[in-house]
Short mmCIF file of C-alpha atoms in Angstrom, two decimals:
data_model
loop_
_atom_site.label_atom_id
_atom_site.label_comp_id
_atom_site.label_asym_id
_atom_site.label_seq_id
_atom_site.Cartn_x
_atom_site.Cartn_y
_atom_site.Cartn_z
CA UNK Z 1 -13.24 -2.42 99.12
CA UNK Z 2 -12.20 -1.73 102.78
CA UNK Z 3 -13.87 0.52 104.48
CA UNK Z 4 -12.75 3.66 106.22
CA UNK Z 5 -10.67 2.29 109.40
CA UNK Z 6 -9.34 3.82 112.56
CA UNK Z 7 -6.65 2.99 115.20
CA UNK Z 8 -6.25 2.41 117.61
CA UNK Z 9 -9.60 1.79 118.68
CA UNK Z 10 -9.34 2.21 122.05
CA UNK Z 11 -6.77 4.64 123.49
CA UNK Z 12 -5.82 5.18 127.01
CA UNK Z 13 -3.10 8.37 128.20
CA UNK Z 14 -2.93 10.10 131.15
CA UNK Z 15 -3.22 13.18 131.79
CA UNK Z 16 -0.14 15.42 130.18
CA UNK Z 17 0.36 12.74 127.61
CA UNK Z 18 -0.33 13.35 123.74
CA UNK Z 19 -2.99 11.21 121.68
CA UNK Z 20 -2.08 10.13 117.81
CA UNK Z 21 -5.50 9.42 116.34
CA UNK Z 22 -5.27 7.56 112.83
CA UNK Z 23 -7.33 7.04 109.80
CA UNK Z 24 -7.29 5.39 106.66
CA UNK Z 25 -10.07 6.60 104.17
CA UNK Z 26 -11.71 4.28 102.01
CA UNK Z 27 -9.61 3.93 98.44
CA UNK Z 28 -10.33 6.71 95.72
CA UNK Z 29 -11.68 9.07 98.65
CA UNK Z 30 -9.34 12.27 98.78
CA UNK Z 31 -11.46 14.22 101.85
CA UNK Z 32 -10.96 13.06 105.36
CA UNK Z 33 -13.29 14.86 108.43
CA UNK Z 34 -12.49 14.15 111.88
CA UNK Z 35 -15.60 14.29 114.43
CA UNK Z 36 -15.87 13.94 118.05
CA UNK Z 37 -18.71 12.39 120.33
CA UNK Z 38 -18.84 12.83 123.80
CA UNK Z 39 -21.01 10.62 125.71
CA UNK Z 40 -24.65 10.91 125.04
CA UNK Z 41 -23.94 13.12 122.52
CA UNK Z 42 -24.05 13.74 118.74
CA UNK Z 43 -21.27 14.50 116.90
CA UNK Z 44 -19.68 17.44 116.42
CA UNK Z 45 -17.69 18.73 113.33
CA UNK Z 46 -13.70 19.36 114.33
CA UNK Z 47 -12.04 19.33 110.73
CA UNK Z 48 -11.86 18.42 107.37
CA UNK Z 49 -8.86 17.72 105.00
CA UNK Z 50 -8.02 16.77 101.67
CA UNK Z 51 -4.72 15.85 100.95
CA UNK Z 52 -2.26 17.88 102.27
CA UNK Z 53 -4.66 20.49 102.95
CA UNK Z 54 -6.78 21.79 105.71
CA UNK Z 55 -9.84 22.92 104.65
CA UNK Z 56 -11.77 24.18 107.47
CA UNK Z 57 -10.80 23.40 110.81
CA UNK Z 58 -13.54 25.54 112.48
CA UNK Z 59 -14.32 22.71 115.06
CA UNK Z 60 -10.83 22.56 116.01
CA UNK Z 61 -10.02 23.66 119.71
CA UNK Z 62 -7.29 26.69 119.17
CA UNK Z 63 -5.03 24.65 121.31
CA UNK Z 64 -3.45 21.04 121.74
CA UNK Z 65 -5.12 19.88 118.49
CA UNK Z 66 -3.89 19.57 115.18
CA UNK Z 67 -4.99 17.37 112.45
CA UNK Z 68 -3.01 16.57 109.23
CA UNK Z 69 -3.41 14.24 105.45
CA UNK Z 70 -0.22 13.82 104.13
CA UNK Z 71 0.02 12.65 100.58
CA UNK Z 72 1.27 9.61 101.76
CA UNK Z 73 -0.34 7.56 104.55
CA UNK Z 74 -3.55 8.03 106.71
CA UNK Z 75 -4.60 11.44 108.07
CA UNK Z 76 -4.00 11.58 111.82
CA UNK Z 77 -5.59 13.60 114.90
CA UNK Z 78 -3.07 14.48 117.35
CA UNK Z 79 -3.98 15.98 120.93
CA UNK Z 80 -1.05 17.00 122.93
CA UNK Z 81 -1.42 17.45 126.75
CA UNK Z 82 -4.49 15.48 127.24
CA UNK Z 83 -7.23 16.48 129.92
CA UNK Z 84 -9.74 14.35 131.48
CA UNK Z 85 -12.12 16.47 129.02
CA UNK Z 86 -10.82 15.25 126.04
CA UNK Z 87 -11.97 11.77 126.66
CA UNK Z 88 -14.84 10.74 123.83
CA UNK Z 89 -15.14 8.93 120.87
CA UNK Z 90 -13.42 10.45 117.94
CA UNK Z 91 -14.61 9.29 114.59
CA UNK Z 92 -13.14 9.88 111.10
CA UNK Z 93 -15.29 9.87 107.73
CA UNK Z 94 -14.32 10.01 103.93
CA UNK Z 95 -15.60 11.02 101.05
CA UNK Z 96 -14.76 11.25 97.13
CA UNK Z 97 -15.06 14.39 95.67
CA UNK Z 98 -18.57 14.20 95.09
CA UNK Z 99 -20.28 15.40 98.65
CA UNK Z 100 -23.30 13.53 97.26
CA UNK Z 101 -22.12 10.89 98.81
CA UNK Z 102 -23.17 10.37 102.30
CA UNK Z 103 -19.99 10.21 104.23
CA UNK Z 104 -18.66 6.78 105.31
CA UNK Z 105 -17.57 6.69 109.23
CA UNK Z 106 -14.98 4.78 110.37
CA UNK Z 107 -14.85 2.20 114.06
CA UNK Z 108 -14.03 5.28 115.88
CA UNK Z 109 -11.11 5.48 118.40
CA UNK Z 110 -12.40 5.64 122.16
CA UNK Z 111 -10.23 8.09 123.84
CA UNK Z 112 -9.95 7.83 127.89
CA UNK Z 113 -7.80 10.21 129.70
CA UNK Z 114 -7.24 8.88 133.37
CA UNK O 1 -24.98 29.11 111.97
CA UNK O 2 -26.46 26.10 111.13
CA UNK O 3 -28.38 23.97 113.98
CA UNK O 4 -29.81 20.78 113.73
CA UNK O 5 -32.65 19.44 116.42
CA UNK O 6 -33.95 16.36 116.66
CA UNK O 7 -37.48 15.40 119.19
CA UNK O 8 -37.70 13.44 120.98
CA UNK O 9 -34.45 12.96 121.96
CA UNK O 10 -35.29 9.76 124.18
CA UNK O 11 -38.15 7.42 122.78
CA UNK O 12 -39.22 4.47 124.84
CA UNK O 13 -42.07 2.42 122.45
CA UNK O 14 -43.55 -1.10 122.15
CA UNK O 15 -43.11 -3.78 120.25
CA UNK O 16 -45.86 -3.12 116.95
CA UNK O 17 -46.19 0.92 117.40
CA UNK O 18 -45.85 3.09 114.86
CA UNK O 19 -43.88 6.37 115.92
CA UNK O 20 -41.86 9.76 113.98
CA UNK O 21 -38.99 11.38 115.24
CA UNK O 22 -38.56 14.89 113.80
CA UNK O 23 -35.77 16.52 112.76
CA UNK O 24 -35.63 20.83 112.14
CA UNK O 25 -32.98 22.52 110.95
CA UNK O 26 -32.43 26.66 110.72
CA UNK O 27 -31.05 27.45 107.18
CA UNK O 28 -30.90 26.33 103.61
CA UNK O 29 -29.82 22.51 103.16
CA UNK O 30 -31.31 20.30 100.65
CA UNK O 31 -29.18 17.22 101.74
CA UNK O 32 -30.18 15.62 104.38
CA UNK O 33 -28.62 12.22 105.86
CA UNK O 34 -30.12 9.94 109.17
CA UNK O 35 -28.08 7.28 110.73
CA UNK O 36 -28.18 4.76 113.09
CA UNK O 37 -25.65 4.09 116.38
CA UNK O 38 -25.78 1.05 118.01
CA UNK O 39 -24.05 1.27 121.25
CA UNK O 40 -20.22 1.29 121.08
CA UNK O 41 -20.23 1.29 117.20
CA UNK O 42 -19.99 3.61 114.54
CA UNK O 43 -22.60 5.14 112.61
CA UNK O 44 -24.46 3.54 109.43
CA UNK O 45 -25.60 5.04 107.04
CA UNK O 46 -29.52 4.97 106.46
CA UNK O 47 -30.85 7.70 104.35
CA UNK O 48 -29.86 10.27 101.79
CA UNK O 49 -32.33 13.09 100.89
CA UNK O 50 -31.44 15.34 98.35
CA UNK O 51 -34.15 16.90 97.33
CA UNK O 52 -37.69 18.46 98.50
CA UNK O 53 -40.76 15.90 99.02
CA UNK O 54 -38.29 13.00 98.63
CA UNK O 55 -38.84 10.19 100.50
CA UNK O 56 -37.08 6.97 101.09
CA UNK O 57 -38.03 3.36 103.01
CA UNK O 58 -35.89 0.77 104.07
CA UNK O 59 -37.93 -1.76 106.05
CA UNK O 60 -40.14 -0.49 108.43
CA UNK O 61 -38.28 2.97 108.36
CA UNK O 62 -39.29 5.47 106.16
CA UNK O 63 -37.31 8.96 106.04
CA UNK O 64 -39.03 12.17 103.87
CA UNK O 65 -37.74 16.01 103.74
CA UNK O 66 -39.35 19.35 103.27
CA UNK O 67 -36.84 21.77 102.58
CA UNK O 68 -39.53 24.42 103.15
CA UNK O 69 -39.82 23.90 106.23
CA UNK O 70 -36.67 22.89 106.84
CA UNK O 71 -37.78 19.77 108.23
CA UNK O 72 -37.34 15.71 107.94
CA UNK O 73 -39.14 12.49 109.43
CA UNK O 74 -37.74 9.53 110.34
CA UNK O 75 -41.01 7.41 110.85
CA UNK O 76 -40.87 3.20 112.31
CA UNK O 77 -43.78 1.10 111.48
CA UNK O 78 -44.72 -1.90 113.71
CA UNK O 79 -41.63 -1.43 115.73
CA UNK O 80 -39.33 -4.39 116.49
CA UNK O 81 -37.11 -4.67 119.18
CA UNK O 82 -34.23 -4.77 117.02
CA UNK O 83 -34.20 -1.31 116.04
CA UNK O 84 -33.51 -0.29 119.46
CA UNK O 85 -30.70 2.10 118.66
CA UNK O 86 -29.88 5.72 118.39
CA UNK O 87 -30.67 7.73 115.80
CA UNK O 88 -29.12 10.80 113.92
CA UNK O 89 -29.95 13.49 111.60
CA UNK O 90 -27.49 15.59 109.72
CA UNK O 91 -27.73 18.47 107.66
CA UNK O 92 -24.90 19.94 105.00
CA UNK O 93 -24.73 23.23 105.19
CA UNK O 94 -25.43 24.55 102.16
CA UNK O 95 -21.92 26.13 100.51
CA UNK O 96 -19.94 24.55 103.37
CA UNK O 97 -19.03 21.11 102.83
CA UNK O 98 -19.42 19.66 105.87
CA UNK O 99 -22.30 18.43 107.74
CA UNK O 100 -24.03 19.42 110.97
CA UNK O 101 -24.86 16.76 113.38
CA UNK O 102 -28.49 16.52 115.44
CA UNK O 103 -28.30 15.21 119.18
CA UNK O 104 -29.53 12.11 118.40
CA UNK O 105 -32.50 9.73 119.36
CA UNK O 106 -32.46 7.37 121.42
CA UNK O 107 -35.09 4.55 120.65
CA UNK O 108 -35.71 1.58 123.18
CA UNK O 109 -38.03 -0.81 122.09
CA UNK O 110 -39.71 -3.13 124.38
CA UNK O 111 -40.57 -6.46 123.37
#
């Protein structure tokens, strides 16, 4: 059973330029969340989808990002207009229905915005 | 609003010391997860607590909860160098299915 996985895994755009962040959760797992890590940091909560839905976006910035899961193919993070601040380590994780489950984190996609 | 805090947030140890990092959190949660970074990587998963007084050991780590007060331990025994890393609690907030990161630990161990 693959695990959850992420590309690219390293991601470089200039300033201006938009980011497409995938990820493919593990199989049978219907809830995707997004997280993002800036250096030194811990991880903070951006969103969290189940197919087709947004469920709570609450960590979302109000502008540039969006996140969708369509019923077909993996869920994707897309940041239009990158800044030099959006440059971190953006991790995915899945779950099954059950939240029992300790979430399962994916490679992570290293951002850098030059 | 839930917050998570983790002490200390840098912990530089020897080789054969036994230390606890401490993790607090400020509302209801009785699930409770720690992980371990290694640098450039991903998280793995270490430790699910679900439920008041539980405890868990892996090794020479050993990770317990008290939902009273809202706090968790993450304690090494007879450190080794290879579990230099950095270390995370996280909390699900209760009725919000999502779960609330602490800053992390970072644990150098010298040989």
């Amino acid at each position: 059973n693959a695990g959850v996985m992420q590309n690219p895994r390293h991601l470089v755009r200039r300033r201006g330029q938009e980011a497409r962040l995938r990820c493919s959760p593990m199989k049978g797992h219907s809830h995707v969340y997004w997280y993002r890590q800036l250096p030194e940091e811990g991880l903070k909560f951006m969103v969290y989808l189940q197919k087709e839905n947004i469920i709570d976006e609450s960590g979302m910035p109000k502008e540039r990002f969006s996140a969708e899961f369509p019923k077909e193919g993996p869920s994707i993070l897309r940041i239009q207009q990158v800044v030099r601040g959006d440059s971190a380590a953006y991790f995915c994780a899945s779950s099954p229905v059950s939240s029992i489950t300790p979430r399962y984190f994916g490679p992570g996609t290293r951002l850098t915005v030059t | 609003e839930l917050k998570v805090e983790q002490n200390p947030l840098f912990l530089s140890m020897q080789e054969g010391k036994n230390y606890t990092i401490y993790c607090n959190y400020s509302t209801t949660s009785d699930r409770l997860y720690w992980y371990r970074q290694d640098p450039g990587k991903s998280l793995e998963s270490l430790f699910v607590l679900l439920s008041n007084g539980a405890v868990k050991q892996e090794g020479r780590l050993m990770a317990s909860l008290d939902t009273k007060a809202r706090l968790s331990t993450l304690h090494i025994t007879a450190a080794v160098h290879d579990l230099s890393a950095t270390y995370f609690c996280a909390v699900e907030d209760a009725g919000d299915d999502k779960i609330i990161f602490g800053k992390g630990t970072r644990l150098h161990i010298l040989p």
